[in-house]
Each structure stands twice: as structure tokens, then as C-alpha cells.
Coordinates of N, CA and C in Angstrom, one line a residue:
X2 N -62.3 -12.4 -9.3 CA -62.2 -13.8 -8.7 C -61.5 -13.6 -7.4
X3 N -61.9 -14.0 -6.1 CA -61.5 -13.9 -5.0 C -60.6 -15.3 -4.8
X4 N -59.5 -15.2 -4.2 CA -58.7 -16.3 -3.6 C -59.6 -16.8 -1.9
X5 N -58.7 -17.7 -1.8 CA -59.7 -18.3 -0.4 C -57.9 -18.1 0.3
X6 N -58.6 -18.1 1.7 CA -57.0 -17.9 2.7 C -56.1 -18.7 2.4
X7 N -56.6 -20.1 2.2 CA -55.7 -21.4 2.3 C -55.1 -21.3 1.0
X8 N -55.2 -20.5 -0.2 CA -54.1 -20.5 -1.2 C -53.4 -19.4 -1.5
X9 N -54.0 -18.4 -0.8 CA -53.0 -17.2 -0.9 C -51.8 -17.3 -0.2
X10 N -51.1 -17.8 1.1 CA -49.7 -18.1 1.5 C -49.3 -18.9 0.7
X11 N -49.4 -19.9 0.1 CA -48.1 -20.3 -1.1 C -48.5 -19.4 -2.2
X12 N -49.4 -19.0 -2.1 CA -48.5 -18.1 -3.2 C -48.1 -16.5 -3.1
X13 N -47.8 -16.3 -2.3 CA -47.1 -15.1 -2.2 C -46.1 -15.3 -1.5
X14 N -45.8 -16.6 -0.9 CA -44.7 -17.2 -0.8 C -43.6 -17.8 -2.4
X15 N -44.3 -17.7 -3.4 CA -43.8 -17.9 -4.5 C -43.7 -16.6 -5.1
X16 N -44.0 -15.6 -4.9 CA -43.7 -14.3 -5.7 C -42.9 -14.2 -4.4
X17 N -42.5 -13.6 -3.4 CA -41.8 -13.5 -2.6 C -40.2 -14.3 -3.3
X18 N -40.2 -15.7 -3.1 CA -39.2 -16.7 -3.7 C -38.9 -15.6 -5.0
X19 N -39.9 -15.6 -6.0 CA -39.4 -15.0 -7.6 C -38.5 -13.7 -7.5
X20 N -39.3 -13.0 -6.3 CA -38.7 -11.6 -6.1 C -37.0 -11.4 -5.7
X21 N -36.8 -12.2 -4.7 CA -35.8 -12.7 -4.1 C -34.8 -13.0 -5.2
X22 N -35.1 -14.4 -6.2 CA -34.4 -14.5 -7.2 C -33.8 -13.5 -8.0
X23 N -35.0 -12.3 -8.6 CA -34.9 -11.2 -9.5 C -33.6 -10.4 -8.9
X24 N -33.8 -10.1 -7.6 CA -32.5 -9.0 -6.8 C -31.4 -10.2 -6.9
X25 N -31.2 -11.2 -6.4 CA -30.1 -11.9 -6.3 C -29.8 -11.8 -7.9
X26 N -30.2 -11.8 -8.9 CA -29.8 -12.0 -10.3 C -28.9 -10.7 -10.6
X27 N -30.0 -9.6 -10.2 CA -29.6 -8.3 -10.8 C -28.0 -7.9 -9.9
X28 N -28.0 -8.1 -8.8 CA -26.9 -7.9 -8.2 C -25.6 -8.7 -8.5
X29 N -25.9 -10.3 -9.0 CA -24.6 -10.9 -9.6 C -23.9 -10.3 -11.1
X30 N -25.3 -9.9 -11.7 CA -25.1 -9.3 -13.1 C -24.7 -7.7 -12.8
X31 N -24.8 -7.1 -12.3 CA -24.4 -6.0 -12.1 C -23.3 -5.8 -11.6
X32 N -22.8 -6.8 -10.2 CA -21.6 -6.7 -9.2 C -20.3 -7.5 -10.7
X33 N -20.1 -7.7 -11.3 CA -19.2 -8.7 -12.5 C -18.5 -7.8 -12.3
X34 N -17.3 -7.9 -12.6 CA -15.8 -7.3 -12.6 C -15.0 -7.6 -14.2
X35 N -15.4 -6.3 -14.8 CA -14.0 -7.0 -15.9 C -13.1 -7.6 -15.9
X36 N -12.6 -8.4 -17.1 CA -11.3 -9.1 -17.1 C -10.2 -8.5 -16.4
X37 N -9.9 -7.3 -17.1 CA -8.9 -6.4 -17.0 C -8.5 -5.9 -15.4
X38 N -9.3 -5.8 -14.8 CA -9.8 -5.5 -13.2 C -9.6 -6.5 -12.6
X39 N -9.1 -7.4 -12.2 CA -9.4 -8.7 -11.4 C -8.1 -8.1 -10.3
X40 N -8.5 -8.9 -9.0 CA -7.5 -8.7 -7.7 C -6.4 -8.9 -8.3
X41 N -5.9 -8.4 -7.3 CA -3.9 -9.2 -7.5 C -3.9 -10.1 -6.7
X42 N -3.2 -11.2 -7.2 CA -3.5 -12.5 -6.2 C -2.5 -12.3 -4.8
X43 N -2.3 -13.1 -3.9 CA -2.0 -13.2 -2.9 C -0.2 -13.6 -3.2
X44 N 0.6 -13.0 -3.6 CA 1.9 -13.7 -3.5 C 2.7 -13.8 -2.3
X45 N 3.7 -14.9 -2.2 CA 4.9 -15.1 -1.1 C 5.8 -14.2 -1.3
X46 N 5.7 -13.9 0.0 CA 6.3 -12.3 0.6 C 7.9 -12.7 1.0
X47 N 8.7 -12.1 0.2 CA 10.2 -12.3 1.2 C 10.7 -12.1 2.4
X48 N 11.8 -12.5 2.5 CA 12.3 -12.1 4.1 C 12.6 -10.7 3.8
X49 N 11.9 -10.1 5.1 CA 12.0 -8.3 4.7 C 13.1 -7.9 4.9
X50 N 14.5 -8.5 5.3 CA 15.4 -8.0 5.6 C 16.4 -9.2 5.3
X51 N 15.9 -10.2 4.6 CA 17.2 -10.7 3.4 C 18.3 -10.5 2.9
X52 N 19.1 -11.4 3.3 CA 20.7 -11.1 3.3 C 21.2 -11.8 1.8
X53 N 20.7 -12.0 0.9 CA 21.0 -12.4 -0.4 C 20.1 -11.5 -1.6
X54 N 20.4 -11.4 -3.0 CA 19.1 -10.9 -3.8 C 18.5 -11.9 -3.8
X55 N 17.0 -11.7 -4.2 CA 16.1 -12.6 -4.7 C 16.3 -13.1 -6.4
X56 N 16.5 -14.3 -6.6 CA 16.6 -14.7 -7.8 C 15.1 -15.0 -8.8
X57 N 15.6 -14.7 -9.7 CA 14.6 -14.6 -11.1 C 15.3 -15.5 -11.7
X58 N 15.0 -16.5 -12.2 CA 15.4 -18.0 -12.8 C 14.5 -17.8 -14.2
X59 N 13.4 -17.0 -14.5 CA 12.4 -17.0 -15.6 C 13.2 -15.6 -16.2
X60 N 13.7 -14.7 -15.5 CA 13.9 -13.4 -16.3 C 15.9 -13.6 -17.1
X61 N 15.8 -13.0 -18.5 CA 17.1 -13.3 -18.8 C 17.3 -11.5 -18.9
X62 N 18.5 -11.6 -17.9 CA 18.9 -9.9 -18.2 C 20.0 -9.3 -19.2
X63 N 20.2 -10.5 -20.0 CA 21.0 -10.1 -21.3 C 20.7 -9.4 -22.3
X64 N 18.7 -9.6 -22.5 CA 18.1 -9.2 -23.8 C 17.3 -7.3 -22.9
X65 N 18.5 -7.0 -22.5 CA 17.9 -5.6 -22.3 C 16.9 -5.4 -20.7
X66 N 16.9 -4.3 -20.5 CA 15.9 -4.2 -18.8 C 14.5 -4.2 -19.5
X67 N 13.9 -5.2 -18.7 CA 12.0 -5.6 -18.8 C 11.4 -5.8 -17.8
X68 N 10.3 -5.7 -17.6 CA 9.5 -6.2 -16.5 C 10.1 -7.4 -15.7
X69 N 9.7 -6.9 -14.4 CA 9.8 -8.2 -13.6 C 8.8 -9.3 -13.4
X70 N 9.0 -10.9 -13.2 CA 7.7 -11.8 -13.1 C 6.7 -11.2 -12.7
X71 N 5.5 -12.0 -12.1 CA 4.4 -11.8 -11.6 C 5.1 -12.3 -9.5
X72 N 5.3 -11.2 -8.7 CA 5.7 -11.6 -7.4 C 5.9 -10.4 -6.9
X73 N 6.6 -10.4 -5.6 CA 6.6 -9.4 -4.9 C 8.7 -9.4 -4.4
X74 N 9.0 -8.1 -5.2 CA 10.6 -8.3 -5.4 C 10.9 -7.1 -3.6
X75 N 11.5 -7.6 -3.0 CA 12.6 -6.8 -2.2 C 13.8 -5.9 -2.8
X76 N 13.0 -4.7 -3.0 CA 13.9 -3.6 -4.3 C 13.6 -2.5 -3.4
X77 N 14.7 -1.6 -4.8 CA 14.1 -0.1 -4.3 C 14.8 0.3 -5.9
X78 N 13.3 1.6 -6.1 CA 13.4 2.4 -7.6 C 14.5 3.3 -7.3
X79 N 15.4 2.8 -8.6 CA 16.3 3.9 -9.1 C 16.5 4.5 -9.6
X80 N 14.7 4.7 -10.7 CA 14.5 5.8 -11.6 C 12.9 5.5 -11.7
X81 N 12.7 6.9 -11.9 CA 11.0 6.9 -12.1 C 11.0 8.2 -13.1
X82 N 10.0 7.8 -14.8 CA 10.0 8.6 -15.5 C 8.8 8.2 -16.5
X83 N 7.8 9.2 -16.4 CA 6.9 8.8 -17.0 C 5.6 7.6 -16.9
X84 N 5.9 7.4 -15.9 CA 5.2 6.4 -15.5 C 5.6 4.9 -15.2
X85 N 7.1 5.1 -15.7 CA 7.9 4.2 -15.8 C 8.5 3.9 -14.7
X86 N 9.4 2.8 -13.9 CA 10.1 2.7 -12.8 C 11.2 1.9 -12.9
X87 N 12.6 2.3 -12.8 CA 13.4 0.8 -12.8 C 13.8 1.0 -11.6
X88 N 14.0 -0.4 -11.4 CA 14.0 -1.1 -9.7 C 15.1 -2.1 -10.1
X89 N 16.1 -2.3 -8.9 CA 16.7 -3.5 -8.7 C 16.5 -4.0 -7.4
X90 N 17.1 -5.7 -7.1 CA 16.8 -6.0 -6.0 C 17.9 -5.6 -4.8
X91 N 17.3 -5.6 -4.0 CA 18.1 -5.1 -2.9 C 18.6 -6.4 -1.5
X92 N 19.2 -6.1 -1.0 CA 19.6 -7.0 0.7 C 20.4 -6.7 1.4
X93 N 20.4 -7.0 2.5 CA 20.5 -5.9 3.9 C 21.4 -6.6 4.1
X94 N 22.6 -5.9 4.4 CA 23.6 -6.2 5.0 C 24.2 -5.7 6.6
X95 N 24.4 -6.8 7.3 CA 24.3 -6.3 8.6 C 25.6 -6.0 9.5
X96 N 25.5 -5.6 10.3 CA 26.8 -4.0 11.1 C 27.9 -5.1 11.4
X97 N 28.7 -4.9 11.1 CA 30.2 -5.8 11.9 C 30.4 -5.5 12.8
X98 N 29.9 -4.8 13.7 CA 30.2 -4.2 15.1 C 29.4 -5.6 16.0
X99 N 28.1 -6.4 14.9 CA 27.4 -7.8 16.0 C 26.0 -6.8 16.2
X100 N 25.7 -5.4 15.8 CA 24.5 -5.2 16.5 C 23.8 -5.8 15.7
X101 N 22.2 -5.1 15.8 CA 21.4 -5.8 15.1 C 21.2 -4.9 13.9
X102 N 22.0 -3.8 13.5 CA 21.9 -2.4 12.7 C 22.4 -3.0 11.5
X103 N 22.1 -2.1 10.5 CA 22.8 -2.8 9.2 C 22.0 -1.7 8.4
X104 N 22.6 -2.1 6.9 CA 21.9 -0.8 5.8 C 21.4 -2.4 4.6
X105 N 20.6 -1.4 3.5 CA 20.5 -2.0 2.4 C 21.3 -2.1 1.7
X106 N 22.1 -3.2 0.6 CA 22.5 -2.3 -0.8 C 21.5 -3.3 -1.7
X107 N 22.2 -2.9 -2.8 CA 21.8 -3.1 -4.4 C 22.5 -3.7 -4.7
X108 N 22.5 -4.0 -6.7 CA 23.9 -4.8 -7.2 C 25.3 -3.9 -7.1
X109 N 25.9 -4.3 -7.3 CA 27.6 -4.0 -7.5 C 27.6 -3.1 -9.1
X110 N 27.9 -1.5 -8.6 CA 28.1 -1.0 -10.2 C 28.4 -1.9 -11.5
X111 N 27.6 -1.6 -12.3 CA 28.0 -2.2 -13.7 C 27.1 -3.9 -13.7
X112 N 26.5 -4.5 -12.5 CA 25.7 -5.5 -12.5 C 24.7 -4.7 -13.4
X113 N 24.3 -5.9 -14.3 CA 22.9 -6.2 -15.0 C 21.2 -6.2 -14.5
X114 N 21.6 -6.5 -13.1 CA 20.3 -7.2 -12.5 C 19.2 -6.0 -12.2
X115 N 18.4 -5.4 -12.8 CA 17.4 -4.8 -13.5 C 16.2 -4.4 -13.8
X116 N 15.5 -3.9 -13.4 CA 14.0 -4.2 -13.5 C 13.5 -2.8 -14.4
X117 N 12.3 -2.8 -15.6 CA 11.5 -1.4 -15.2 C 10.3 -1.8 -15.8
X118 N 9.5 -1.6 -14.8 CA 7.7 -1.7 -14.9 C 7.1 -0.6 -15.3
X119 N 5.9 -0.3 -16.0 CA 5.0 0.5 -15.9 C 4.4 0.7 -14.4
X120 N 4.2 2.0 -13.6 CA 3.9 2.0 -12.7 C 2.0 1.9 -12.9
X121 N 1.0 1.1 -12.1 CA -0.2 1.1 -12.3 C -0.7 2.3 -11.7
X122 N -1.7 2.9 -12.6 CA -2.4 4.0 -11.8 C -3.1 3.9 -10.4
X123 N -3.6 2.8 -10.2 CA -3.8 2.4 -8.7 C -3.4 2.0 -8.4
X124 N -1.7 2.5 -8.1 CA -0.7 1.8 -7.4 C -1.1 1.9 -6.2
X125 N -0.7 1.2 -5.2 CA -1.1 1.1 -3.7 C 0.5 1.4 -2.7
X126 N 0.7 2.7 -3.0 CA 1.9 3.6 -2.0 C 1.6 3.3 -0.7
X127 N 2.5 2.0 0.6 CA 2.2 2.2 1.8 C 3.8 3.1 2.4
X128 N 3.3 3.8 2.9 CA 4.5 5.1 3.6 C 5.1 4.2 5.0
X129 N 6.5 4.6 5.1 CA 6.9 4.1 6.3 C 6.8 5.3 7.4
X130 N 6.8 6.4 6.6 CA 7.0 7.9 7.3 C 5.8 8.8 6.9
X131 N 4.5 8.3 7.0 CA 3.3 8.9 6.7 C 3.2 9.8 5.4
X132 N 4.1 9.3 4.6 CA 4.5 10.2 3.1 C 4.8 11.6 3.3
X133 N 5.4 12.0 4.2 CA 5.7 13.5 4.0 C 7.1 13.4 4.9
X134 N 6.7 12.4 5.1 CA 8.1 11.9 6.5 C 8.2 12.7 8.0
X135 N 6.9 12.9 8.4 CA 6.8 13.9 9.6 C 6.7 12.6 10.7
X136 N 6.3 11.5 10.7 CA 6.0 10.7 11.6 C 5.8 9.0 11.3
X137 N 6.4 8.2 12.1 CA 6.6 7.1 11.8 C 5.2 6.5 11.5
X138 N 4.8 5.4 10.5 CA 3.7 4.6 10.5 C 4.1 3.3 10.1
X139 N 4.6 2.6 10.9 CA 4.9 1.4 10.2 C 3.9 0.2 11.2
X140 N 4.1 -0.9 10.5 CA 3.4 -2.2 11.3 C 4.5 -2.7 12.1
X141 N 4.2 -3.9 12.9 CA 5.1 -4.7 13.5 C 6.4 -5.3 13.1
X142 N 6.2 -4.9 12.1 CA 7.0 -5.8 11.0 C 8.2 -4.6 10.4
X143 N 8.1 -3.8 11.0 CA 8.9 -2.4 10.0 C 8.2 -1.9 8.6
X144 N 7.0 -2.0 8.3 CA 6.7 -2.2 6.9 C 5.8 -1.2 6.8
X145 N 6.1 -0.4 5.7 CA 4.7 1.2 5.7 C 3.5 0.8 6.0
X146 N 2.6 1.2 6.5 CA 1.1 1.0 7.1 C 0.6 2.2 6.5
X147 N 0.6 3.4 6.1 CA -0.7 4.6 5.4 C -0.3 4.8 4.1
X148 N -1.3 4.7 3.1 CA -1.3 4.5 1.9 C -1.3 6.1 1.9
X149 N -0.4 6.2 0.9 CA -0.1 7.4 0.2 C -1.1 7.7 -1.0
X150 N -1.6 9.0 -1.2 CA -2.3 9.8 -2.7 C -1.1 9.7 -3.3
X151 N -2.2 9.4 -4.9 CA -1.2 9.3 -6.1 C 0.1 10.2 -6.2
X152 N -0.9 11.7 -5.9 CA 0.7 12.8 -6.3 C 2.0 12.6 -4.9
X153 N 1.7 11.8 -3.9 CA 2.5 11.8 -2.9 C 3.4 10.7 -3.4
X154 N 3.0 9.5 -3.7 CA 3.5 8.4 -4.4 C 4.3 9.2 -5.8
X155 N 4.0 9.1 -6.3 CA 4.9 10.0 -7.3 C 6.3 10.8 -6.9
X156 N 6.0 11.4 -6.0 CA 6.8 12.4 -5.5 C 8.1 11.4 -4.7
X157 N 7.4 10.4 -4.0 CA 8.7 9.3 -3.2 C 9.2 8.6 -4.1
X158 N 8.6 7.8 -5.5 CA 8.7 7.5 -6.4 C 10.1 7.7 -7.2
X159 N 9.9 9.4 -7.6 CA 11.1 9.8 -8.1 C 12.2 10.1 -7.2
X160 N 12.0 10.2 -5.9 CA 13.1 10.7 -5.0 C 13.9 9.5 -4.8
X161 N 13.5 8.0 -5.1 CA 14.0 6.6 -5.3 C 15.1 6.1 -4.4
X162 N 15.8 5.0 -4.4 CA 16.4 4.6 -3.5 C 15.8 4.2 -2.1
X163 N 14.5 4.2 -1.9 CA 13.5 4.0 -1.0 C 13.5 2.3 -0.6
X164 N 13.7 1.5 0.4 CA 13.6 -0.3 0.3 C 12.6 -0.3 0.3
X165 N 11.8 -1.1 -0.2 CA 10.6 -1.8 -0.1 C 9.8 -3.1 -0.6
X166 N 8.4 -3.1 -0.7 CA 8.7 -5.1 -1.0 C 7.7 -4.2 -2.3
X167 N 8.3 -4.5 -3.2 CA 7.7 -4.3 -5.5 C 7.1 -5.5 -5.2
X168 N 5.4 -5.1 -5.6 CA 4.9 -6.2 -6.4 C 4.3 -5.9 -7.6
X169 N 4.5 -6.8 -8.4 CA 4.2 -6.9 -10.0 C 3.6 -7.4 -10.3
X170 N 2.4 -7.3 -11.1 CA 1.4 -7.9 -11.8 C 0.7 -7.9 -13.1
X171 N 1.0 -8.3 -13.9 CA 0.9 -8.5 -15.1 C 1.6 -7.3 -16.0
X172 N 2.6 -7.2 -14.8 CA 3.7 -6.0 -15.8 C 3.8 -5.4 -15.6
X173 N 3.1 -4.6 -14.4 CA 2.8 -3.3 -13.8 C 3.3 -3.7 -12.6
X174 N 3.8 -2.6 -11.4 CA 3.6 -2.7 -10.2 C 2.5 -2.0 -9.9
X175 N 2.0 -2.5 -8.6 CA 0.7 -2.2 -8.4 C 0.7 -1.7 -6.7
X176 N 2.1 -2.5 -6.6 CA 1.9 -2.1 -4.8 C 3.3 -2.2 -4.5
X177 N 3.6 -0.8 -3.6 CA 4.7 -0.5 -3.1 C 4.9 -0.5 -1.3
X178 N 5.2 -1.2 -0.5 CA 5.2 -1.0 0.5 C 6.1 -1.0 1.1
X179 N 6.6 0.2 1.7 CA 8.3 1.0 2.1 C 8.6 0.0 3.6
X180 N 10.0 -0.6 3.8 CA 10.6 -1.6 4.9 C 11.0 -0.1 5.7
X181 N 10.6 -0.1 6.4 CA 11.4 1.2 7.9 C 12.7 0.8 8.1
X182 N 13.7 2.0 7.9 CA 15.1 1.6 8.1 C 15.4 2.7 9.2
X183 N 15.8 2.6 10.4 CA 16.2 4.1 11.2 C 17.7 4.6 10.8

């Protein structure tokens, strides 16, 4: 059976449309992301050089050291073991001399205030010193800019005491990004 000209363009304008549909389908069905997998949302970033700790109003630090909320804490690890990390919060205290110099600390010996996460396997290490510490890489901001390999991360990890902004997500940290201190 021969088609005549005037009905062959709609319809291969309609297999065209079908085909189109088919890929657009397979690609939404195929592109799906597990539960488990989803982004880390976008949290409110502290002042990177905050002169107070950040308060946890949701965490009680009586019943033992646990994960920290879901946010992004101004800390630095004080221990890294097994995949494990405890972190407290940190804040910059600045020079009496009036410059603009100053160091970090932590709590006051024998404070409670606590943290320790599971570290996530695709933690996201940004280096302030290109992870080997041969050369500065920071942003505008003082804040690591080149993501570190796992075994590099590991290695800054344990050497701890490092400032940076901890973010946590569903119990894990997931992203470490080092504040440049000279």
C-alpha cells in the first residue's frame, strides 16, 4: 500500500514526536538517583573568622560525644580514627596589639563541647596549601580552593587541629574546607 505525499509528513512527524518521547523517558528513568545519594543541600555558612562558638541549641552534650546537626560547624578535628572524626567548634581570637592578626582556639580544657562524625567516603577535602602544603590555594575568602584525594585527606585529617568550615549531613561529614591562617 503506497502512502500519497500529503499524509506521509504527519506522520512521521508523529513517529518523530514518539521517538523523542521514548529517549526523553529512558533518560529520566535511567538518570534517577537513589534515596541514599541525594545532594547535600545548600547550608548557611558562618562567619569564617567568628569571634564566638557556634551554638547547637538541638545537641545535648551531657549524654556523651555524638554527631553534630545537619549544618556547616566552624571547627577543627581533634582526632581522626577509623573513619571516625571528633571536632570541636572553634573562634578566632584577635591580636591585642589592634592588628588585623589573630589565631583560632577551641573550648577551654575539660569543656564538653564535642563533636564526632563518621567521616563520608566522598568527603570533599578543599586544601588551603594544595594538600601537601607546598603552595597556597585559597579563594578570596581565605578558604581552601583544590580538593584533596581521599589518601591526602586522610593524612590532614589525622594530623588535626586544622580550622575549617565541617559540614554534616545526615551524620556524616561530607565536606571539609580548610580557613588559611598565615
Amino acid at each position: 500500500m503506497k502512502t500519497s505525499a500529503k499524509h506521509s509528513t504527519p506522520r512521521r512527524a508523529l513517529i518523530r514526536g514518539m521517538a523523542v518521547v521514548a529517549v526523553a523517558a529512558a533518560t529520566v528513568a535511567g538518570g534517577t538517583v537513589p534515596a541514599g545519594a541525594a545532594a547535600v543541600p545548600k547550608f548557611k555558612e558562618p562567619a569564617i573568622f567568628g569571634t564566638s562558638f557556634q551554638a547547637d541549641p538541638h545537641h545535648d552534650f551531657t549524654r556523651g560525644i555524638s554527631s553534630r546537626h545537619d549544618g556547616i560547624l566552624r571547627g577543627w578535628v581533634t582526632h581522626y580514627r577509623a573513619g571516625v572524626a571528633e571536632y570541636t567548634p572553634i573562634k578566632w581570637v584577635k591580636d591585642r596589639s589592634g592588628n588585623t592578626e589573630g589565631w583560632f582556639t577551641g573550648p577551654k580544657q575539660g569543656d564538653v563541647m564535642a563533636y564526632a562524625s563518621r567521616v563520608s567516603p566522598k568527603l570533599a577535602y578543599y586544601s588551603a596549601l594544595a594538600c601537601t602544603g607546598s603552595k597556597l590555594t585559597v579563594d578570596r575568602r581565605g578558604l581552601g580552593a583544590r580538593r584533596c584525594s581521599a589518601k591526602a585527606a586522610t593524612a590532614l585529617l589525622k594530623r588535626g587541629h586544622r580550622p575549617g568550615l565541617i559540614t554534616v549531613y545526615r551524620g556524616k561529614i561530607v565536606k571539609f574546607q580548610e580557613i588559611y591562617t598565615p
